[in-house]
PDB file of C-alpha atoms in Angstrom:
ATOM      1  CA  MET A 296       3.839  14.837   1.756  1.00 90.00           C
ATOM      2  CA  GLU A 297       2.005  18.498   1.989  1.00 95.00           C
ATOM      3  CA  LYS A 298      -1.121  16.442  -0.073  1.00 97.00           C
ATOM      4  CA  ILE A 299      -3.163  13.944   0.146  1.00 98.00           C
ATOM      5  CA  VAL A 300      -4.566  13.296  -3.808  1.00 98.00           C
ATOM      6  CA  VAL A 301      -7.147  10.113  -4.307  1.00 98.00           C
ATOM      7  CA  ALA A 302      -8.263   8.682  -8.211  1.00 97.00           C
ATOM      8  CA  ILE A 303     -11.864   8.120  -7.933  1.00 95.00           C
ATOM      9  CA  ASP A 304     -14.024   6.675 -10.223  1.00 91.00           C
ATOM     10  CA  ASP A 305     -17.590   5.769  -9.952  1.00 85.00           C
ATOM     11  CA  SER A 306     -17.121   2.913  -8.384  1.00 87.00           C
ATOM     12  CA  GLU A 307     -18.034   1.797  -4.834  1.00 87.00           C
ATOM     13  CA  GLY A 308     -14.551   0.997  -3.663  1.00 87.00           C
ATOM     14  CA  SER A 309     -13.209   4.328  -5.258  1.00 92.00           C
ATOM     15  CA  PHE A 310     -15.140   6.212  -1.974  1.00 93.00           C
ATOM     16  CA  LEU A 311     -13.419   4.068   0.420  1.00 93.00           C
ATOM     17  CA  ALA A 312     -10.301   4.861  -0.848  1.00 95.00           C
ATOM     18  CA  LEU A 313     -11.853   8.106  -0.002  1.00 96.00           C
ATOM     19  CA  THR A 314     -12.959   7.515   3.284  1.00 96.00           C
ATOM     20  CA  PHE A 315      -8.872   6.389   3.856  1.00 97.00           C
ATOM     21  CA  GLY A 316      -7.468   9.401   2.255  1.00 97.00           C
ATOM     22  CA  GLN A 317      -9.537  11.448   4.539  1.00 97.00           C
ATOM     23  CA  ARG A 318      -8.636  10.214   7.658  1.00 97.00           C
ATOM     24  CA  PHE A 319      -4.978   9.042   6.334  1.00 98.00           C
ATOM     25  CA  ALA A 320      -5.090  13.322   5.187  1.00 98.00           C
ATOM     26  CA  ALA A 321      -5.916  14.570   8.855  1.00 97.00           C
ATOM     27  CA  GLN A 322      -3.668  12.805  10.453  1.00 98.00           C
ATOM     28  CA  LEU A 323      -0.821  13.837   8.106  1.00 97.00           C
ATOM     29  CA  GLY A 324      -1.797  17.255   8.947  1.00 97.00           C
ATOM     30  CA  ALA A 325      -1.653  17.742   5.126  1.00 97.00           C
ATOM     31  CA  ASP A 326      -4.582  18.806   2.482  1.00 97.00           C
ATOM     32  CA  LEU A 327      -6.922  16.791   0.839  1.00 97.00           C
ATOM     33  CA  ASN A 328      -8.369  16.531  -2.758  1.00 97.00           C
ATOM     34  CA  ALA A 329     -10.051  13.562  -5.166  1.00 98.00           C
ATOM     35  CA  VAL A 330      -9.230  13.219  -8.822  1.00 98.00           C
ATOM     36  CA  SER A 331     -11.027  11.485 -11.415  1.00 97.00           C
ATOM     37  CA  VAL A 332      -9.169  11.726 -14.787  1.00 96.00           C
ATOM     38  CA  VAL A 333     -11.581  11.254 -18.189  1.00 96.00           C
ATOM     39  CA  PRO A 334     -10.440   9.673 -21.513  1.00 94.00           C
ATOM     40  CA  THR A 335     -12.293  13.257 -23.163  1.00 93.00           C
ATOM     41  CA  GLN A 336     -13.254  16.863 -22.477  1.00 92.00           C
ATOM     42  CA  GLY A 337     -16.583  15.898 -23.553  1.00 92.00           C
ATOM     43  CA  ASP A 338     -16.996  13.550 -20.101  1.00 93.00           C
ATOM     44  CA  THR A 339     -15.458  15.921 -17.677  1.00 95.00           C
ATOM     45  CA  ALA A 340     -19.051  17.630 -17.078  1.00 96.00           C
ATOM     46  CA  ALA A 341     -21.066  14.764 -16.557  1.00 95.00           C
ATOM     47  CA  ARG A 342     -17.768  12.672 -14.369  1.00 95.00           C
ATOM     48  CA  LEU A 343     -17.940  15.883 -11.853  1.00 96.00           C
ATOM     49  CA  SER A 344     -21.420  15.913 -11.497  1.00 96.00           C
ATOM     50  CA  THR A 345     -22.018  11.993 -11.440  1.00 95.00           C
ATOM     51  CA  LEU A 346     -18.655  12.349  -8.532  1.00 96.00           C
ATOM     52  CA  GLN A 347     -20.180  15.206  -6.924  1.00 95.00           C
ATOM     53  CA  ALA A 348     -23.983  13.180  -6.438  1.00 95.00           C
ATOM     54  CA  ARG A 349     -21.952   9.861  -5.228  1.00 94.00           C
ATOM     55  CA  ILE A 350     -19.956  12.068  -2.703  1.00 95.00           C
ATOM     56  CA  ALA A 351     -23.129  13.685  -1.035  1.00 95.00           C
ATOM     57  CA  VAL A 352     -24.915  10.532  -0.476  1.00 93.00           C
ATOM     58  CA  HIS A 353     -21.419   9.090   1.010  1.00 91.00           C
ATOM     59  CA  HIS A 354     -21.604  11.619   3.125  1.00 92.00           C
ATOM     60  CA  LEU A 355     -18.308  11.839   3.003  1.00 93.00           C
ATOM     61  CA  GLY A 356     -18.455  16.326   3.440  1.00 92.00           C
ATOM     62  CA  ALA A 357     -16.870  18.758   1.579  1.00 92.00           C
ATOM     63  CA  VAL A 358     -14.081  17.530  -0.814  1.00 95.00           C
ATOM     64  CA  THR A 359     -12.595  19.346  -3.803  1.00 96.00           C
ATOM     65  CA  LEU A 360     -12.815  17.460  -6.679  1.00 97.00           C
ATOM     66  CA  ASP A 361     -11.174  18.342 -10.085  1.00 97.00           C
ATOM     67  CA  VAL A 362     -11.975  16.080 -13.030  1.00 97.00           C
ATOM     68  CA  VAL A 363      -9.019  15.838 -15.271  1.00 96.00           C
ATOM     69  CA  ASN A 364      -8.945  15.280 -18.897  1.00 96.00           C
ATOM     70  CA  HIS A 365      -5.826  12.967 -20.086  1.00 96.00           C
ATOM     71  CA  HIS A 366      -5.806  10.078 -22.874  1.00 94.00           C
ATOM     72  CA  SER A 367      -3.727   7.512 -19.709  1.00 95.00           C
ATOM     73  CA  ALA A 368      -5.404   7.425 -15.877  1.00 95.00           C
ATOM     74  CA  LYS A 369      -1.868   5.460 -15.519  1.00 94.00           C
ATOM     75  CA  GLU A 370       0.169   7.984 -16.890  1.00 96.00           C
ATOM     76  CA  TYR A 371      -1.258  11.170 -15.073  1.00 97.00           C
ATOM     77  CA  LEU A 372      -1.574   9.186 -11.898  1.00 97.00           C
ATOM     78  CA  GLY A 373       1.807   7.594 -12.508  1.00 96.00           C
ATOM     79  CA  GLU A 374       3.684  10.666 -12.489  1.00 97.00           C
ATOM     80  CA  LEU A 375       1.231  12.483  -9.713  1.00 97.00           C
ATOM     81  CA  ALA A 376       2.609   9.706  -7.463  1.00 97.00           C
ATOM     82  CA  SER A 377       5.949  10.558  -8.058  1.00 97.00           C
ATOM     83  CA  ASP A 378       5.361  14.267  -6.413  1.00 97.00           C
ATOM     84  CA  GLU A 379       7.662  13.982  -3.225  1.00 95.00           C
ATOM     85  CA  ASP A 380       4.411  16.582  -2.084  1.00 97.00           C
ATOM     86  CA  VAL A 381       2.035  14.016  -3.181  1.00 98.00           C
ATOM     87  CA  GLY A 382       0.285  10.566  -1.437  1.00 98.00           C
ATOM     88  CA  LEU A 383      -1.525   9.276  -4.073  1.00 98.00           C
ATOM     89  CA  CYS A 384      -4.472   7.081  -2.163  1.00 98.00           C
ATOM     90  CA  MET A 385      -6.561   4.312  -5.042  1.00 95.00           C
ATOM     91  CA  MET A 386      -9.067   1.422  -4.603  1.00 93.00           C
ATOM     92  CA  ALA A 387      -7.466  -1.469  -6.055  1.00 87.00           C
ATOM     93  CA  HIS A 388     -10.778  -3.448  -7.100  1.00 69.00           C
ATOM     94  CA  GLY A 389      -9.335  -5.987  -9.606  1.00 54.00           C
ATOM     95  CA  ARG A 390     -10.604  -9.794  -9.913  1.00 50.00           C
ATOM     96  CA  ARG A 391      -8.923 -13.074  -9.849  1.00 45.00           C
ATOM     97  CA  PRO A 392      -7.359 -14.958 -11.515  1.00 41.00           C
ATOM     98  CA  VAL A 393      -4.945 -12.962 -13.471  1.00 45.00           C
ATOM     99  CA  SER A 394      -2.016 -11.815 -11.410  1.00 43.00           C
ATOM    100  CA  GLU A 395      -2.672  -8.280 -12.602  1.00 46.00           C
ATOM    101  CA  MET A 396      -6.168  -8.298 -12.051  1.00 45.00           C
ATOM    102  CA  LEU A 397      -5.835  -8.707  -8.277  1.00 47.00           C
ATOM    103  CA  ILE A 398      -5.105  -5.260  -7.916  1.00 55.00           C
ATOM    104  CA  GLY A 399      -6.565  -3.790 -11.424  1.00 65.00           C
ATOM    105  CA  SER A 400      -5.262  -3.086 -14.272  1.00 80.00           C
ATOM    106  CA  VAL A 401      -4.738   0.995 -13.529  1.00 88.00           C
ATOM    107  CA  THR A 402      -3.923   0.574 -10.331  1.00 89.00           C
ATOM    108  CA  ALA A 403      -0.850  -1.587 -11.555  1.00 87.00           C
ATOM    109  CA  GLY A 404       0.243   0.565 -14.380  1.00 90.00           C
ATOM    110  CA  VAL A 405       0.174   3.599 -11.561  1.00 93.00           C
ATOM    111  CA  VAL A 406       2.433   1.510  -9.753  1.00 91.00           C
ATOM    112  CA  ARG A 407       4.727   0.750 -12.599  1.00 90.00           C
ATOM    113  CA  ARG A 408       5.273   4.471 -13.500  1.00 93.00           C
ATOM    114  CA  ALA A 409       5.108   6.014  -9.825  1.00 95.00           C
ATOM    115  CA  LEU A 410       8.432   6.749  -8.462  1.00 95.00           C
ATOM    116  CA  ARG A 411       7.027   6.782  -4.730  1.00 96.00           C
ATOM    117  CA  PRO A 412       4.948   4.380  -2.469  1.00 97.00           C
ATOM    118  CA  VAL A 413       1.034   4.194  -3.454  1.00 97.00           C
ATOM    119  CA  TYR A 414      -1.258   4.104  -1.239  1.00 97.00           C
ATOM    120  CA  LEU A 415      -3.978   1.525  -1.776  1.00 95.00           C
ATOM    121  CA  CYS A 416      -7.298   0.160  -0.110  1.00 95.00           C
ATOM    122  CA  GLY A 417      -7.897  -3.808  -2.081  1.00 92.00           C
ATOM    123  CA  PRO A 418     -11.079  -5.177  -2.021  1.00 90.00           C
ATOM    124  CA  ARG A 419     -11.941  -6.151   1.672  1.00 93.00           C
ATOM    125  CA  TYR A 420      -9.826  -3.232   3.369  1.00 94.00           C
ATOM    126  CA  ASN A 421     -12.559  -2.725   5.975  1.00 95.00           C
ATOM    127  CA  SER A 422     -12.652   1.214   6.826  1.00 94.00           C
ATOM    128  CA  LEU A 423     -14.418   0.678  10.688  1.00 95.00           C
ATOM    129  CA  VAL A 424     -10.911  -1.408  11.543  1.00 96.00           C
ATOM    130  CA  HIS A 425      -8.751   0.654  10.454  1.00 97.00           C
ATOM    131  CA  GLN A 426      -9.584   3.874  11.119  1.00 96.00           C
ATOM    132  CA  ARG A 427      -5.941   5.982  11.451  1.00 96.00           C
ATOM    133  CA  VAL A 428      -2.590   4.565  11.489  1.00 98.00           C
ATOM    134  CA  GLU A 429      -0.748   3.151  14.315  1.00 98.00           C
ATOM    135  CA  VAL A 430       1.083   0.886  13.523  1.00 98.00           C
ATOM    136  CA  LEU A 431       3.260   0.652  10.316  1.00 98.00           C
ATOM    137  CA  ALA A 432       4.248  -3.077   9.357  1.00 97.00           C
ATOM    138  CA  VAL A 433       6.892  -3.265   6.172  1.00 97.00           C
ATOM    139  CA  CYS A 434       7.766  -6.559   4.699  1.00 95.00           C
ATOM    140  CA  VAL A 435      11.339  -7.279   4.134  1.00 93.00           C
ATOM    141  CA  ASP A 436      12.780 -10.477   3.162  1.00 89.00           C
ATOM    142  CA  GLY A 437      16.490  -9.857   2.847  1.00 89.00           C
ATOM    143  CA  SER A 438      16.936  -8.637  -0.271  1.00 89.00           C
ATOM    144  CA  THR A 439      17.979  -5.256  -1.402  1.00 91.00           C
ATOM    145  CA  LEU A 440      15.284  -4.396  -3.633  1.00 91.00           C
ATOM    146  CA  SER A 441      12.501  -4.897  -0.290  1.00 91.00           C
ATOM    147  CA  GLU A 442      14.303  -3.346   1.637  1.00 94.00           C
ATOM    148  CA  GLN A 443      13.712   0.066  -0.872  1.00 95.00           C
ATOM    149  CA  ILE A 444      10.677   1.114   0.843  1.00 95.00           C
ATOM    150  CA  LEU A 445      12.451   1.878   4.370  1.00 97.00           C
ATOM    151  CA  PRO A 446      13.174   5.240   4.003  1.00 96.00           C
ATOM    152  CA  TYR A 447       9.453   5.938   3.310  1.00 97.00           C
ATOM    153  CA  ALA A 448       8.545   3.818   5.894  1.00 97.00           C
ATOM    154  CA  ALA A 449      10.762   5.119   8.514  1.00 97.00           C
ATOM    155  CA  ALA A 450       9.822   8.927   7.766  1.00 97.00           C
ATOM    156  CA  LEU A 451       5.947   8.008   7.340  1.00 97.00           C
ATOM    157  CA  ALA A 452       5.794   6.519  10.847  1.00 97.00           C
ATOM    158  CA  LYS A 453       7.604   9.587  12.150  1.00 96.00           C
ATOM    159  CA  ARG A 454       4.736  11.631  10.481  1.00 96.00           C
ATOM    160  CA  LEU A 455       2.294   9.451  11.728  1.00 97.00           C
ATOM    161  CA  GLY A 456       3.483   9.047  15.077  1.00 96.00           C
ATOM    162  CA  ALA A 457       2.933   5.454  13.957  1.00 97.00           C
ATOM    163  CA  ARG A 458       5.671   2.743  15.397  1.00 97.00           C
ATOM    164  CA  LEU A 459       7.882   0.719  12.901  1.00 98.00           C
ATOM    165  CA  GLN A 460       7.572  -3.459  12.813  1.00 97.00           C
ATOM    166  CA  LEU A 461       9.434  -5.472   9.768  1.00 97.00           C
ATOM    167  CA  LEU A 462       7.886  -8.722   9.219  1.00 95.00           C
ATOM    168  CA  GLN A 463       9.767 -11.465   7.363  1.00 93.00           C
ATOM    169  CA  VAL A 464       8.455 -14.888   6.192  1.00 90.00           C
ATOM    170  CA  MET A 465       9.841 -18.454   6.556  1.00 85.00           C
ATOM    171  CA  GLU A 466       8.520 -20.223   3.834  1.00 77.00           C
ATOM    172  CA  ASP A 467       7.473 -23.552   4.339  1.00 66.00           C
ATOM    173  CA  SER A 468      10.575 -25.115   1.885  1.00 57.00           C
ATOM    174  CA  ALA A 469      13.159 -23.766   4.507  1.00 48.00           C
ATOM    175  CA  ILE A 470      11.190 -25.108   7.218  1.00 46.00           C
ATOM    176  CA  ARG A 471      11.333 -28.733   6.771  1.00 49.00           C
ATOM    177  CA  LYS A 472      12.859 -30.766   9.713  1.00 53.00           C
ATOM    178  CA  PRO A 473      13.499 -29.668  13.418  1.00 54.00           C
ATOM    179  CA  SER A 474      17.322 -29.000  12.915  1.00 52.00           C
ATOM    180  CA  ALA A 475      16.322 -26.324   9.421  1.00 50.00           C
ATOM    181  CA  LEU A 476      13.643 -24.497  11.441  1.00 49.00           C
ATOM    182  CA  SER A 477      16.260 -24.017  14.234  1.00 53.00           C
ATOM    183  CA  HIS A 478      18.892 -22.797  12.024  1.00 55.00           C
ATOM    184  CA  ALA A 479      16.874 -20.783   9.751  1.00 55.00           C
ATOM    185  CA  ASP A 480      15.533 -19.172  13.100  1.00 57.00           C
ATOM    186  CA  VAL A 481      18.360 -17.945  14.211  1.00 60.00           C
ATOM    187  CA  MET A 482      19.535 -16.894  10.758  1.00 59.00           C
ATOM    188  CA  GLU A 483      16.063 -15.335  10.134  1.00 59.00           C
ATOM    189  CA  SER A 484      16.053 -13.576  14.176  1.00 77.00           C
ATOM    190  CA  SER A 485      19.417 -12.391  13.006  1.00 88.00           C
ATOM    191  CA  TYR A 486      18.362 -10.924   9.978  1.00 91.00           C
ATOM    192  CA  LEU A 487      15.825  -8.716  11.429  1.00 92.00           C
ATOM    193  CA  ASN A 488      17.727  -7.550  14.496  1.00 93.00           C
ATOM    194  CA  ALA A 489      20.036  -6.095  12.586  1.00 95.00           C
ATOM    195  CA  LEU A 490      18.167  -4.539  10.347  1.00 95.00           C
ATOM    196  CA  ALA A 491      16.193  -3.338  12.728  1.00 95.00           C
ATOM    197  CA  ARG A 492      18.999  -1.829  14.773  1.00 95.00           C
ATOM    198  CA  ARG A 493      20.179  -0.037  11.831  1.00 95.00           C
ATOM    199  CA  VAL A 494      16.729   1.787  11.277  1.00 96.00           C
ATOM    200  CA  GLU A 495      17.037   2.715  14.576  1.00 95.00           C
ATOM    201  CA  SER A 496      20.094   4.516  13.775  1.00 95.00           C
ATOM    202  CA  GLU A 497      20.228   5.697  10.978  1.00 94.00           C
ATOM    203  CA  GLN A 498      16.347   6.802  11.458  1.00 93.00           C
ATOM    204  CA  LYS A 499      15.973   7.644  15.205  1.00 92.00           C
ATOM    205  CA  LEU A 500      13.167   5.787  15.717  1.00 93.00           C
ATOM    206  CA  GLU A 501      12.443   2.582  17.529  1.00 92.00           C
ATOM    207  CA  VAL A 502      11.306  -0.373  15.597  1.00 96.00           C
ATOM    208  CA  ASP A 503      10.750  -3.812  16.206  1.00 94.00           C
ATOM    209  CA  TRP A 504      10.099  -7.259  14.233  1.00 95.00           C
ATOM    210  CA  GLU A 505       8.012 -10.407  13.981  1.00 94.00           C
ATOM    211  CA  VAL A 506       9.328 -13.734  12.236  1.00 93.00           C
ATOM    212  CA  LEU A 507       6.438 -15.070  10.430  1.00 92.00           C
ATOM    213  CA  HIS A 508       6.563 -18.903   9.072  1.00 91.00           C
ATOM    214  CA  GLY A 509       4.766 -20.731   5.516  1.00 91.00           C
ATOM    215  CA  ASP A 510       3.628 -18.867   3.110  1.00 89.00           C
ATOM    216  CA  PRO A 511       4.509 -15.643   2.218  1.00 89.00           C
ATOM    217  CA  ALA A 512       1.593 -14.228   1.429  1.00 90.00           C
ATOM    218  CA  ASP A 513      -0.736 -16.356   3.583  1.00 92.00           C
ATOM    219  CA  SER A 514       1.084 -15.544   6.464  1.00 93.00           C
ATOM    220  CA  ILE A 515       1.416 -11.710   6.276  1.00 94.00           C
ATOM    221  CA  VAL A 516      -2.615 -12.293   5.538  1.00 94.00           C
ATOM    222  CA  SER A 517      -3.094 -14.090   8.793  1.00 95.00           C
ATOM    223  CA  TYR A 518      -0.855 -11.786  11.043  1.00 94.00           C
ATOM    224  CA  LEU A 519      -3.002  -8.768  10.118  1.00 94.00           C
ATOM    225  CA  ALA A 520      -6.277 -10.471  10.334  1.00 94.00           C
ATOM    226  CA  ASP A 521      -6.669  -9.391  13.960  1.00 90.00           C
ATOM    227  CA  SER A 522      -4.771  -5.851  13.621  1.00 94.00           C
ATOM    228  CA  HIS A 523      -6.390  -2.754  14.278  1.00 96.00           C
ATOM    229  CA  ASN A 524      -5.258   0.982  13.153  1.00 97.00           C
ATOM    230  CA  THR A 525      -2.444  -0.912  11.219  1.00 98.00           C
ATOM    231  CA  MET A 526      -0.504   0.187   7.455  1.00 98.00           C
ATOM    232  CA  LEU A 527       1.369  -2.306   5.551  1.00 97.00           C
ATOM    233  CA  ALA A 528       4.109  -1.338   3.558  1.00 97.00           C
ATOM    234  CA  MET A 529       5.887  -3.420   0.610  1.00 93.00           C
ATOM    235  CA  THR A 530       7.713  -3.434  -2.435  1.00 91.00           C
ATOM    236  CA  THR A 531       6.679  -4.991  -5.472  1.00 86.00           C
ATOM    237  CA  HIS A 532       8.934  -6.087  -8.911  1.00 71.00           C
ATOM    238  CA  GLY A 533       6.486  -6.993 -10.277  1.00 52.00           C
ATOM    239  CA  ARG A 534       5.802  -5.982 -14.316  1.00 46.00           C
ATOM    240  CA  SER A 535       2.984  -5.983 -17.119  1.00 43.00           C
ATOM    241  CA  GLY A 536       2.193  -8.920 -18.527  1.00 39.00           C
ATOM    242  CA  LEU A 537       2.943 -12.843 -17.568  1.00 34.00           C
ATOM    243  CA  SER A 538       6.190 -12.679 -15.738  1.00 34.00           C
ATOM    244  CA  GLN A 539       3.944 -10.246 -12.990  1.00 39.00           C
ATOM    245  CA  VAL A 540       2.290 -13.681 -11.844  1.00 35.00           C
ATOM    246  CA  VAL A 541       5.444 -14.457 -10.947  1.00 35.00           C
ATOM    247  CA  ALA A 542       7.194 -11.560  -9.840  1.00 39.00           C
ATOM    248  CA  GLY A 543       4.675  -9.785  -8.009  1.00 56.00           C
ATOM    249  CA  SER A 544       2.750 -12.092  -7.395  1.00 73.00           C
ATOM    250  CA  VAL A 545       2.954 -11.964  -3.405  1.00 83.00           C
ATOM    251  CA  SER A 546       2.088  -8.229  -2.875  1.00 83.00           C
ATOM    252  CA  HIS A 547      -1.051  -8.623  -5.022  1.00 82.00           C
ATOM    253  CA  GLU A 548      -2.282 -11.410  -2.569  1.00 86.00           C
ATOM    254  CA  VAL A 549      -1.554  -9.698   0.154  1.00 90.00           C
ATOM    255  CA  LEU A 550      -3.079  -6.740  -1.748  1.00 89.00           C
ATOM    256  CA  HIS A 551      -6.200  -8.780  -2.642  1.00 88.00           C
ATOM    257  CA  GLU A 552      -6.788 -10.259   0.814  1.00 91.00           C
ATOM    258  CA  ALA A 553      -5.735  -7.453   3.830  1.00 93.00           C
ATOM    259  CA  CYS A 554      -8.241  -5.552   5.006  1.00 95.00           C
ATOM    260  CA  CYS A 555      -5.538  -3.177   6.106  1.00 96.00           C
ATOM    261  CA  PRO A 556      -4.658  -0.191   3.744  1.00 97.00           C
ATOM    262  CA  VAL A 557      -1.197  -1.049   1.819  1.00 96.00           C
ATOM    263  CA  ALA A 558       2.058   1.193   1.168  1.00 96.00           C
ATOM    264  CA  VAL A 559       2.816  -0.573  -2.438  1.00 94.00           C
ATOM    265  CA  LEU A 560       6.181   0.778  -3.947  1.00 94.00           C
ATOM    266  CA  ARG A 561       8.169  -0.428  -7.449  1.00 91.00           C
ATOM    267  CA  PRO A 562      11.862   0.203  -6.679  1.00 85.00           C
TER     268      PRO A 562
END
């Protein structure tokens, strides 16, 4: 990535995402731009004026800001996020209870369209606790889909000088009795250990791992609660409509509750 682009609007959360984007770009040694998408040309001047004033109020310094006229913010930002030279950062400021609304309809649409990870700050993102990326924690579940984010995460960890960590959650249904727990622990540990060694060999990067227990979203959020300077990376196979309530619910719940930035890829 040669450039970090932060998508902003006039919401307060956008400026938290811009703060993250500035720090992320500085750690990467990349350029930074902010972009805002409006549906008609007549909205451009007013949005530019509003955002420039808000940036000044938040004391975010000199920011290169572009206001773009496009009929669909989702399409424009999705194409932008697919550029291998660009890392797109956004605020995910959706609301419960519908799953897509956990991250906002625009953000969900961008993630569905993007061919590369999108870097998101959820509503609980804490810019004081996570000021840089020293640990890049990657969620895997034994599936090929979940592992598709690993090449991106490994490359980013090397670029940032961050420690790469693999996380997997063993759900409650797999640990109903002690014998099942022991067997499952061995199986999970074996999978993560082998995957860590494979990534180390392929990427020439030291990797550690951790097995968590319980509800996937709750376990991940609890694990991250005491972390500092961490980024989480995970895939989602969420889709639009009701299917997303099941298919993308873990990633959306984690994003809604996590206080760290989250890199999300829909393979």
